[in-house]
């Protein structure tokens, strides 16, 4: 006879019971990640790869300090990862906000006007294929200064998904809704706030969510052009030039973690504003 | 309802122009361009509708019923002839000719109440906020949705959505109410309920109704006149049948009336013998 998993009250209440029943949720990711780290450790220790082993992040003095003291501040660029990240995040926030504003505005325009869309679509499709690193020299020539150039690189990397998704969202407004607006002779302003924005919102958020990841990805490219400034991107670049391989690995893991958190935050916001999508 | 009495109704309703009919389809034709050359949907449609009349339009699929009504709402323009309202050709959509759309066309991110208020806000911006609120609630009450007023559109059934759509349409007090198969997707009980509610509201508001239907019994219960369309291409009005049961109508009384079966058979004969759909 097949045992039927009966939801018994006591096993429901105990945390251990919950942990056992939800094991299919947490066990595979744990095994996958653990296995990966174990393999990495073995390969490093046997000398197959030159990368330091994950355990060395804790045994090595430099990286251990960075892991355990994210808030230290010894002046200049010698600061903890928290401060490095904060500097990078504020840079990303500026470029990303700019990308969101311009992307949504331009996206709505080309979504509403097919002629303008036809005029610029080839250009947009071309520009969005240019890698963040390729924008660096262009940005430097364009702005001459490091700070605006870095923000421009983030902006130009992040704008395309926002722009293209917003335009698609506007194009996808059902004809029925447009007809309602027509028969009621709604003012453009009312159409914009009551029909267009709510209808396109799920698409806009899809764009915003893709872009927050891209903006964060562009941070290394952006900060390479800013030698001597605080930031996680330059931190990695600096570590590479001074051959602190452990710091590079730590920096990359740190960047990945922050990117994951940003993506989750955006997903939560998306779910909060337009649930069910 | 006789012709004379509905003309009286037009005068009572204070129509400005007594010499021209309220709504006039004059030599109306519609041709759609297709890759295989022009396709004529409607040809030579002539009809006069009095103010306050309830007109049902019936015909097989593809006979241009929706096209005909789209030229009243202003979503389509005639290729030849014209549709005149108070003697003035219809050029574009407007709130004097409100539509109850086939797919309800309610905004799903709003509540039932918000959908109705949005229509009132757009059409009658000069009313006070309290007045707009009252009108919205009054019309939601008419369709029995007072309790569900603050429910989101995504949470309510198809029948309730159709009720909201009707409340929204009537709340802006249109001269002409256009309904494109409003009850097609509903179950029989909801359908009967909604037909009765529509009649009740129409009795109090006396707007002119143009309604597409596929259901002969529905048309016989609701309409003053039934417009029967011939088959496309180049469809036209085959016959206009007056349905002069006294109002207010009661479904049982009508069905006991011997004329009911006479009219029903005439409509059936038109649709299934004289203009049978050649779907072979």
mmCIF file of C-alpha atoms in Angstrom, chain A residues 176-180 182-186 190 194-196 198-199, chain B residues 75 92-95 97-98 101 105-106 108-109 118 121-123:
data_model
loop_
_atom_site.group_PDB
_atom_site.id
_atom_site.type_symbol
_atom_site.label_atom_id
_atom_site.label_comp_id
_atom_site.label_asym_id
_atom_site.label_seq_id
_atom_site.Cartn_x
_atom_site.Cartn_y
_atom_site.Cartn_z
ATOM 1 C CA UNK A 176 -11.220 47.552 -26.996
ATOM 2 C CA UNK A 177 -9.652 49.922 -24.466
ATOM 3 C CA UNK A 178 -8.747 52.381 -27.209
ATOM 4 C CA UNK A 179 -12.322 52.191 -28.498
ATOM 5 C CA UNK A 180 -13.691 52.939 -25.041
ATOM 6 C CA UNK A 182 -12.612 57.027 -28.356
ATOM 7 C CA UNK A 183 -16.330 56.685 -27.700
ATOM 8 C CA UNK A 184 -16.026 58.512 -24.373
ATOM 9 C CA UNK A 185 -13.864 61.145 -26.098
ATOM 10 C CA UNK A 186 -11.370 60.941 -23.254
ATOM 11 C CA UNK A 190 -6.998 60.974 -18.941
ATOM 12 C CA UNK A 194 -6.204 55.833 -16.744
ATOM 13 C CA UNK A 195 -5.642 53.559 -19.733
ATOM 14 C CA UNK A 196 -2.173 53.723 -21.243
ATOM 15 C CA UNK A 198 -1.960 50.860 -16.260
ATOM 16 C CA UNK A 199 -2.256 48.781 -19.416
ATOM 17 C CA UNK B 75 -15.776 53.367 -35.650
ATOM 18 C CA UNK B 92 -16.617 59.912 -35.428
ATOM 19 C CA UNK B 93 -17.304 58.062 -32.159
ATOM 20 C CA UNK B 94 -18.961 60.048 -29.402
ATOM 21 C CA UNK B 95 -20.649 59.531 -26.049
ATOM 22 C CA UNK B 97 -23.817 56.852 -29.172
ATOM 23 C CA UNK B 98 -22.435 54.643 -26.418
ATOM 24 C CA UNK B 101 -18.654 46.158 -26.521
ATOM 25 C CA UNK B 105 -14.052 46.249 -22.691
ATOM 26 C CA UNK B 106 -13.866 47.047 -19.000
ATOM 27 C CA UNK B 108 -9.423 45.211 -15.455
ATOM 28 C CA UNK B 109 -7.186 47.215 -13.106
ATOM 29 C CA UNK B 118 -14.350 56.968 -15.341
ATOM 30 C CA UNK B 121 -15.801 61.792 -15.462
ATOM 31 C CA UNK B 122 -14.833 61.738 -19.136
ATOM 32 C CA UNK B 123 -18.224 62.693 -20.514
#
